[in-house]
Tab-separated table of N, CA and C in Angstrom:
chain	number	residue	atom	x	y	z
A	24	UNK	N	119.886	106.117	90.517
A	24	UNK	CA	118.435	105.948	91.424
A	24	UNK	C	117.560	106.216	90.105
A	25	UNK	N	117.760	106.910	89.126
A	25	UNK	CA	116.636	106.772	88.126
A	25	UNK	C	116.718	105.323	86.807
A	26	UNK	N	117.856	105.447	87.056
A	26	UNK	CA	117.860	103.246	86.570
A	26	UNK	C	116.840	102.553	87.251
A	27	UNK	N	117.144	102.962	88.761
A	27	UNK	CA	116.558	101.889	89.495
A	27	UNK	C	114.737	101.872	89.640
A	28	UNK	N	114.361	103.226	89.476
A	28	UNK	CA	112.809	103.297	89.353
A	28	UNK	C	112.287	102.386	88.955
A	29	UNK	N	111.032	101.738	89.819
A	29	UNK	CA	110.184	102.366	90.636
A	29	UNK	C	110.838	101.954	92.452
A	30	UNK	N	111.805	101.074	92.216
A	30	UNK	CA	112.564	100.697	93.579
A	30	UNK	C	113.321	101.554	93.753
A	31	UNK	N	113.807	102.104	95.675
A	31	UNK	CA	114.312	102.672	95.896
A	31	UNK	C	115.524	101.961	96.471
A	32	UNK	N	116.545	103.126	96.843
A	32	UNK	CA	117.938	102.375	97.233
A	32	UNK	C	117.864	103.538	98.356
A	33	UNK	N	118.869	102.470	99.367
A	33	UNK	CA	119.582	103.183	100.415
A	33	UNK	C	120.714	103.648	100.631
A	34	UNK	N	121.700	104.152	101.843
A	34	UNK	CA	122.991	104.706	101.152
A	34	UNK	C	123.946	103.992	101.075
A	35	UNK	N	123.434	102.189	101.704
A	35	UNK	CA	125.047	101.722	101.062
A	35	UNK	C	124.812	101.127	99.862
A	36	UNK	N	123.678	100.983	99.150
A	36	UNK	CA	123.248	100.708	98.002
A	36	UNK	C	123.624	101.396	96.878
A	37	UNK	N	123.707	102.985	97.012
A	37	UNK	CA	123.919	104.292	96.045
A	37	UNK	C	125.501	103.901	96.601
A	38	UNK	N	126.058	103.418	97.726
A	38	UNK	CA	127.917	103.491	97.647
A	38	UNK	C	128.155	102.489	97.120
A	39	UNK	N	127.457	101.008	97.365
A	39	UNK	CA	127.783	100.220	96.212
A	39	UNK	C	128.059	100.072	94.638
A	40	UNK	N	126.798	101.571	94.340
A	40	UNK	CA	126.947	101.487	92.793
A	40	UNK	C	128.244	102.795	92.164
A	41	UNK	N	128.207	103.463	93.085
A	41	UNK	CA	129.026	104.453	93.065
A	41	UNK	C	130.605	104.396	92.849
A	42	UNK	N	130.777	103.135	94.233
A	42	UNK	CA	131.998	102.590	94.356
A	42	UNK	C	132.366	101.970	92.742
A	43	UNK	N	131.811	101.073	92.037
A	43	UNK	CA	131.917	100.261	90.529
A	43	UNK	C	132.191	101.585	89.713
A	44	UNK	N	131.729	102.768	89.905
A	44	UNK	CA	131.234	103.525	88.828
A	44	UNK	C	132.820	104.623	88.966
A	45	UNK	N	133.026	105.084	90.211
A	45	UNK	CA	133.834	105.879	90.535
A	45	UNK	C	135.457	105.094	91.364
A	46	UNK	N	136.206	106.064	91.705
A	46	UNK	CA	137.290	105.896	91.757
A	46	UNK	C	137.192	106.105	94.089
A	47	UNK	N	136.184	105.056	94.614
A	47	UNK	CA	135.652	104.638	95.789
A	47	UNK	C	135.713	105.579	96.800
A	48	UNK	N	133.945	106.357	96.584
A	48	UNK	CA	133.884	107.659	96.975
A	48	UNK	C	134.139	107.014	98.676
A	49	UNK	N	134.400	108.246	99.678
A	49	UNK	CA	134.206	108.518	100.979
A	49	UNK	C	132.844	107.562	101.690
A	50	UNK	N	132.076	106.628	101.914
A	50	UNK	CA	131.043	106.334	102.502
A	50	UNK	C	130.234	108.000	103.011
A	51	UNK	N	131.334	108.576	103.840
A	51	UNK	CA	130.275	109.318	104.803
A	51	UNK	C	129.894	110.581	103.361
A	52	UNK	N	130.872	110.673	102.526
A	52	UNK	CA	130.345	111.571	101.236
A	52	UNK	C	128.985	111.357	100.717
A	53	UNK	N	128.430	109.832	100.276
A	53	UNK	CA	127.679	109.430	99.808
A	53	UNK	C	126.572	109.668	100.502
A	54	UNK	N	126.699	109.714	101.778
A	54	UNK	CA	125.349	109.859	103.187
A	54	UNK	C	125.297	111.527	102.878
A	55	UNK	N	126.252	112.416	103.012
A	55	UNK	CA	126.090	113.723	103.066
A	55	UNK	C	125.036	114.211	102.103
A	56	UNK	N	125.452	113.876	100.825
A	56	UNK	CA	125.229	114.075	99.482
A	56	UNK	C	123.824	113.500	99.456
A	57	UNK	N	123.172	112.343	100.169
A	57	UNK	CA	122.056	111.771	99.872
A	57	UNK	C	121.411	113.203	100.780
A	58	UNK	N	121.652	113.019	102.175
A	58	UNK	CA	121.078	113.999	103.064
A	58	UNK	C	120.524	115.627	102.235
A	59	UNK	N	121.550	116.197	101.306
A	59	UNK	CA	121.607	117.202	100.821
A	59	UNK	C	120.574	117.452	99.932
A	60	UNK	N	120.696	116.268	98.850
A	60	UNK	CA	119.662	116.586	98.454
A	60	UNK	C	118.087	115.840	98.244
A	61	UNK	N	118.014	115.042	99.766
A	61	UNK	CA	116.491	114.855	100.413
A	61	UNK	C	116.191	116.319	100.477
A	62	UNK	N	117.167	116.890	101.541
A	62	UNK	CA	117.233	118.787	102.146
A	62	UNK	C	116.318	119.408	101.073
A	63	UNK	N	117.044	119.328	100.226
A	63	UNK	CA	116.525	120.337	99.250
A	63	UNK	C	115.517	119.993	98.062
A	64	UNK	N	114.579	119.217	98.717
A	64	UNK	CA	113.557	118.446	98.118
A	64	UNK	C	113.672	117.994	96.800
A	65	UNK	N	115.087	116.971	96.279
A	65	UNK	CA	114.864	116.483	95.085
A	65	UNK	C	114.665	114.700	94.940
A	66	UNK	N	114.936	114.662	96.430
A	66	UNK	CA	114.796	112.867	96.682
A	66	UNK	C	113.117	113.058	98.261
A	67	UNK	N	113.083	111.866	97.604
A	67	UNK	CA	111.752	111.334	98.652
A	67	UNK	C	112.533	110.507	99.262
A	68	UNK	N	112.473	110.448	100.795
A	68	UNK	CA	112.505	109.345	101.667
A	68	UNK	C	111.600	108.623	102.955
A	69	UNK	N	111.878	107.409	102.503
A	69	UNK	CA	110.475	106.337	102.936
A	69	UNK	C	111.460	105.264	103.751
A	70	UNK	N	110.898	104.924	104.872
A	70	UNK	CA	111.629	104.108	105.883
A	70	UNK	C	110.899	102.728	105.291
A	71	UNK	N	111.837	101.426	105.508
A	71	UNK	CA	111.830	100.566	105.008
A	71	UNK	C	112.168	99.431	106.549
A	72	UNK	N	111.893	98.293	106.138
A	72	UNK	CA	111.950	97.031	107.121
A	72	UNK	C	113.464	97.106	107.905
A	73	UNK	N	113.136	97.188	109.533
A	73	UNK	CA	114.003	97.941	111.086
A	73	UNK	C	114.495	98.704	110.372
A	74	UNK	N	113.330	99.758	110.060
A	74	UNK	CA	113.772	101.130	109.838
A	74	UNK	C	115.164	102.359	108.943
A	75	UNK	N	115.373	101.320	108.290
A	75	UNK	CA	116.325	101.764	107.313
A	75	UNK	C	115.627	102.722	106.182
A	76	UNK	N	116.245	103.255	106.114
A	76	UNK	CA	115.791	105.054	105.009
A	76	UNK	C	116.217	104.512	103.521
A	77	UNK	N	115.474	104.888	102.596
A	77	UNK	CA	115.322	104.670	101.212
A	77	UNK	C	114.658	105.721	100.662
A	78	UNK	N	115.161	105.836	99.479
A	78	UNK	CA	115.148	106.934	98.749
A	78	UNK	C	115.116	107.448	97.483
A	79	UNK	N	114.605	108.236	96.905
A	79	UNK	CA	114.060	108.317	95.657
A	79	UNK	C	114.046	109.689	94.746
A	80	UNK	N	114.152	109.877	93.606
A	80	UNK	CA	114.001	110.850	93.006
A	80	UNK	C	112.333	111.314	93.197
A	81	UNK	N	112.468	112.636	93.188
A	81	UNK	CA	111.243	113.497	93.448
A	81	UNK	C	110.866	113.648	92.370
A	82	UNK	N	109.662	113.305	91.203
A	82	UNK	CA	109.338	113.687	90.125
A	82	UNK	C	109.050	115.071	89.964
A	83	UNK	N	109.703	115.785	89.273
A	83	UNK	CA	109.471	117.042	88.711
A	83	UNK	C	108.417	117.722	88.739
A	84	UNK	N	107.429	117.358	88.080
A	84	UNK	CA	106.023	116.999	87.732
A	84	UNK	C	104.448	117.250	88.488
A	85	UNK	N	105.516	116.186	89.540
A	85	UNK	CA	104.515	115.812	90.695
A	85	UNK	C	102.992	117.255	90.965
A	86	UNK	N	101.982	117.054	90.595
A	86	UNK	CA	101.463	118.379	91.111
A	86	UNK	C	100.507	117.970	92.517
A	87	UNK	N	99.369	118.920	93.135
A	87	UNK	CA	99.375	118.305	94.839
A	87	UNK	C	98.124	117.125	94.835
A	88	UNK	N	97.877	116.780	93.436
A	88	UNK	CA	96.764	115.555	93.779
A	88	UNK	C	97.600	114.152	93.857
A	89	UNK	N	99.040	114.343	94.480
A	89	UNK	CA	99.455	113.201	94.092
A	89	UNK	C	99.767	112.296	95.104
A	90	UNK	N	99.552	111.014	95.002
A	90	UNK	CA	99.716	109.763	96.332
A	90	UNK	C	100.936	108.945	95.914
A	91	UNK	N	101.594	108.006	96.655
A	91	UNK	CA	102.037	106.854	96.765
A	91	UNK	C	101.620	105.947	97.164
A	92	UNK	N	101.869	104.624	96.455
A	92	UNK	CA	101.881	103.113	96.921
A	92	UNK	C	103.310	103.074	97.353
A	93	UNK	N	103.260	102.485	98.311
A	93	UNK	CA	104.566	102.300	98.952
A	93	UNK	C	105.028	100.718	99.618
A	94	UNK	N	105.629	99.919	99.123
A	94	UNK	CA	105.866	98.463	99.901
A	94	UNK	C	106.178	98.418	100.976
A	95	UNK	N	105.847	97.275	102.186
A	95	UNK	CA	105.957	97.549	103.499
A	95	UNK	C	107.803	97.394	103.792
A	96	UNK	N	108.513	96.919	102.455
A	96	UNK	CA	110.334	96.411	102.504
A	96	UNK	C	110.641	98.205	102.847
A	97	UNK	N	110.120	99.205	101.582
A	97	UNK	CA	110.720	100.729	101.750
A	97	UNK	C	110.987	100.221	100.730
A	98	UNK	N	111.391	99.213	99.874
A	98	UNK	CA	112.338	99.351	98.443
A	98	UNK	C	111.753	99.508	97.240
A	99	UNK	N	110.281	99.972	97.682
A	99	UNK	CA	109.527	100.151	96.101
A	99	UNK	C	108.375	101.529	96.166
A	100	UNK	N	108.587	102.591	95.141
A	100	UNK	CA	107.478	103.405	95.813
A	100	UNK	C	107.248	104.131	94.743
A	101	UNK	N	105.888	103.888	93.682
A	101	UNK	CA	105.248	104.347	93.292
A	101	UNK	C	104.068	105.089	92.895
A	102	UNK	N	104.750	106.506	92.641
A	102	UNK	CA	104.013	107.814	92.288
A	102	UNK	C	102.510	107.535	91.546
A	103	UNK	N	101.228	108.499	91.852
A	103	UNK	CA	100.096	107.816	91.713
A	103	UNK	C	99.568	109.568	91.925
A	104	UNK	N	99.386	110.035	90.298
A	104	UNK	CA	98.344	111.316	89.935
A	104	UNK	C	96.904	111.060	89.940
A	105	UNK	N	96.289	110.950	89.983
A	105	UNK	CA	94.781	110.976	90.510
A	105	UNK	C	94.379	112.346	90.840
A	106	UNK	N	93.616	112.589	90.325
A	106	UNK	CA	93.180	113.965	91.258
A	106	UNK	C	92.114	113.445	92.159
A	107	UNK	N	91.116	113.021	91.791
A	107	UNK	CA	89.877	112.131	91.943
A	107	UNK	C	90.056	111.325	93.394
A	108	UNK	N	91.048	110.346	93.296
A	108	UNK	CA	91.678	110.141	94.074
A	108	UNK	C	92.193	110.990	95.359
A	109	UNK	N	93.043	111.937	95.002
A	109	UNK	CA	93.399	112.785	96.641
A	109	UNK	C	92.121	113.085	96.569
A	110	UNK	N	90.742	113.704	95.847
A	110	UNK	CA	90.041	113.971	96.253
A	110	UNK	C	88.863	113.363	97.332
A	111	UNK	N	88.971	112.367	97.457
A	111	UNK	CA	87.963	111.236	97.562
A	111	UNK	C	88.709	110.962	99.387
A	112	UNK	N	90.444	110.686	98.883
A	112	UNK	CA	90.635	110.798	100.415
A	112	UNK	C	91.328	111.498	101.290
A	113	UNK	N	91.024	112.868	101.024
A	113	UNK	CA	91.005	114.344	101.394
A	113	UNK	C	89.589	114.259	102.410
A	114	UNK	N	88.375	113.902	101.646
A	114	UNK	CA	87.299	114.730	102.118
A	114	UNK	C	87.208	113.008	102.922
A	115	UNK	N	87.848	111.526	102.990
A	115	UNK	CA	87.547	110.656	103.978
A	115	UNK	C	88.265	111.041	105.366
A	116	UNK	N	89.563	111.712	104.704
A	116	UNK	CA	90.640	112.105	106.137
A	116	UNK	C	89.348	113.315	107.067
A	117	UNK	N	89.061	113.886	106.280
A	117	UNK	CA	88.572	115.297	107.061
A	117	UNK	C	87.140	114.635	107.549
A	118	UNK	N	86.413	113.594	107.428
A	118	UNK	CA	85.059	112.973	108.328
A	118	UNK	C	85.987	112.259	109.314
A	119	UNK	N	87.458	111.716	109.054
A	119	UNK	CA	87.832	111.454	110.231
A	119	UNK	C	88.359	111.838	111.439
A	120	UNK	N	88.354	113.650	111.010
A	120	UNK	CA	88.587	114.437	112.310
A	120	UNK	C	90.234	114.768	111.388
A	121	UNK	N	90.758	114.591	110.243
A	121	UNK	CA	91.928	115.495	110.050
A	121	UNK	C	92.075	115.839	109.855
A	122	UNK	N	92.790	117.373	110.130
A	122	UNK	CA	93.167	118.662	109.635
A	122	UNK	C	93.961	118.761	108.248
A	123	UNK	N	93.132	118.955	106.895
A	123	UNK	CA	93.589	118.303	105.562
A	123	UNK	C	93.952	120.056	105.267
A	124	UNK	N	95.717	119.978	104.633
A	124	UNK	CA	95.845	121.449	103.998
A	124	UNK	C	96.090	120.955	102.611
A	125	UNK	N	96.104	121.853	101.786
A	125	UNK	CA	96.392	121.847	100.157
A	125	UNK	C	97.724	120.985	99.867
A	126	UNK	N	98.490	120.927	100.737
A	126	UNK	CA	100.127	120.369	100.203
A	126	UNK	C	99.603	118.530	100.673
A	127	UNK	N	98.391	118.490	101.169
A	127	UNK	CA	98.320	116.585	102.154
A	127	UNK	C	98.977	115.799	100.566
A	128	UNK	N	99.723	115.011	101.150
A	128	UNK	CA	99.797	113.826	100.451
A	128	UNK	C	99.718	112.548	101.093
A	129	UNK	N	99.654	111.425	100.221
A	129	UNK	CA	98.607	110.285	100.918
A	129	UNK	C	99.829	109.395	100.088
A	130	UNK	N	100.363	108.072	101.643
A	130	UNK	CA	101.118	107.116	100.946
A	130	UNK	C	100.036	105.776	101.500
A	131	UNK	N	99.796	104.673	100.440
A	131	UNK	CA	99.729	103.652	100.975
A	131	UNK	C	100.445	102.246	100.777
A	132	UNK	N	100.597	101.858	101.881
A	132	UNK	CA	101.674	100.767	102.146
A	132	UNK	C	100.788	99.530	102.060
A	133	UNK	N	101.737	98.910	101.267
A	133	UNK	CA	101.467	97.716	100.933
A	133	UNK	C	102.089	96.605	100.751
A	134	UNK	N	101.849	95.217	99.957
A	134	UNK	CA	103.249	94.321	99.617
A	134	UNK	C	103.273	94.284	97.996
A	135	UNK	N	104.148	94.877	97.244
A	135	UNK	CA	104.495	94.782	96.300
A	135	UNK	C	104.671	92.983	95.991
A	136	UNK	N	104.385	92.549	94.666
A	136	UNK	CA	104.888	91.658	94.230
A	136	UNK	C	106.223	90.602	94.790
A	137	UNK	N	106.973	91.314	94.360
A	137	UNK	CA	108.110	90.881	94.680
A	137	UNK	C	108.523	90.488	96.013
A	138	UNK	N	108.098	91.029	97.234
A	138	UNK	CA	107.626	90.734	98.900
A	138	UNK	C	107.047	89.554	98.851
A	139	UNK	N	105.396	89.544	98.304
A	139	UNK	CA	104.224	88.465	98.033
A	139	UNK	C	105.052	87.009	97.887
A	140	UNK	N	105.809	87.249	97.004
A	140	UNK	CA	106.298	86.576	96.402
A	140	UNK	C	106.966	85.653	96.730
A	141	UNK	N	108.090	86.414	97.389
A	141	UNK	CA	109.056	86.144	98.368
A	141	UNK	C	108.367	85.090	99.990
A	142	UNK	N	107.175	86.087	100.547
A	142	UNK	CA	106.561	85.174	101.767
A	142	UNK	C	106.025	84.298	100.820
A	143	UNK	N	105.287	84.038	100.107
A	143	UNK	CA	104.830	82.773	99.782
A	143	UNK	C	105.872	81.766	99.259
A	144	UNK	N	106.875	81.881	99.444
A	144	UNK	CA	108.055	81.304	99.372
A	144	UNK	C	109.054	80.664	100.462
A	145	UNK	N	109.009	81.613	101.001
A	145	UNK	CA	109.435	81.227	102.343
A	145	UNK	C	108.320	80.478	103.341
A	146	UNK	N	106.759	80.770	103.179
A	146	UNK	CA	105.874	80.051	103.507
A	146	UNK	C	105.869	78.147	102.778
A	147	UNK	N	106.527	78.111	101.728
A	147	UNK	CA	106.189	76.609	101.289
A	147	UNK	C	107.935	76.441	101.623
A	148	UNK	N	108.612	76.601	101.537
A	148	UNK	CA	109.729	76.291	102.836
A	148	UNK	C	109.314	75.694	103.886
A	149	UNK	N	109.131	76.652	104.942
A	149	UNK	CA	108.525	76.549	106.026
A	149	UNK	C	107.462	75.488	106.061
A	150	UNK	N	107.109	75.222	105.359
A	150	UNK	CA	105.949	74.326	105.172
A	150	UNK	C	106.541	73.065	104.915
A	151	UNK	N	107.669	73.066	104.417
A	151	UNK	CA	108.350	71.561	103.564
A	151	UNK	C	109.067	71.328	105.225
A	152	UNK	N	109.359	72.016	105.167
A	152	UNK	CA	110.764	71.429	106.286
A	152	UNK	C	109.949	70.979	107.365
A	153	UNK	N	108.599	71.678	108.061
A	153	UNK	CA	107.937	71.111	109.074
A	153	UNK	C	107.809	69.881	108.529
A	154	UNK	N	107.183	69.375	107.642
A	154	UNK	CA	106.821	68.652	106.583
A	154	UNK	C	107.621	67.123	107.070
A	155	UNK	N	109.129	67.345	106.545
A	155	UNK	CA	109.970	66.565	106.866
A	155	UNK	C	110.488	66.207	108.200
A	156	UNK	N	110.557	67.455	109.098
A	156	UNK	CA	110.538	66.527	110.014
A	156	UNK	C	109.873	66.061	110.438
A	157	UNK	N	108.122	66.126	110.483
A	157	UNK	CA	107.259	65.096	111.305
A	157	UNK	C	107.837	63.988	110.836
A	158	UNK	N	107.916	63.474	109.763
A	158	UNK	CA	108.093	62.640	109.036
A	158	UNK	C	109.412	61.683	110.014
A	159	UNK	N	110.738	62.402	109.706
A	159	UNK	CA	111.641	61.852	110.715
A	159	UNK	C	111.899	61.922	111.989
A	160	UNK	N	110.603	62.531	113.237
A	160	UNK	CA	110.187	61.882	114.162
A	160	UNK	C	109.946	61.286	114.952
C-alpha cells in the first residue's frame, strides 16, 4: 500500500498483489486483515465508484489540522496538512450550523487528473462515434 500511495487499493487489488508475492493467500484472509488494520486505525477507508471500499495507509504524523483531497472514483487520496485551511473550514462549517469538534477532518471530493483525462478521452470517442454514424446514416 505504501508503494501505491497516493492511490488507494481495494481488497481485490490487494489480493492480486499478494498472490504474486506469496503462495496464494485465501481471499477471506486478505479481507479480514484489511478490516482489522482499518479497525485498529492504521488504514483509512474511502468509498469509490459503485460503493467499492478503497483503503490507504494512515500517515503516522497527521495532526488535527489535516484534510484530504479525494477523487470521485475513490482510488486517489491525498493528505493536506494546512492548519489555516482547517481553521477556515471549521469556521465556515460552524457558520452553516455544523457542530465542530477538535477531531473534525475535512474531505474535499473532486476529480483527479487521471479521471479527468479518461472522461475527456471518452467524450472524444463518443463524439467521434456520433459523427461517423451521422455521416453513414
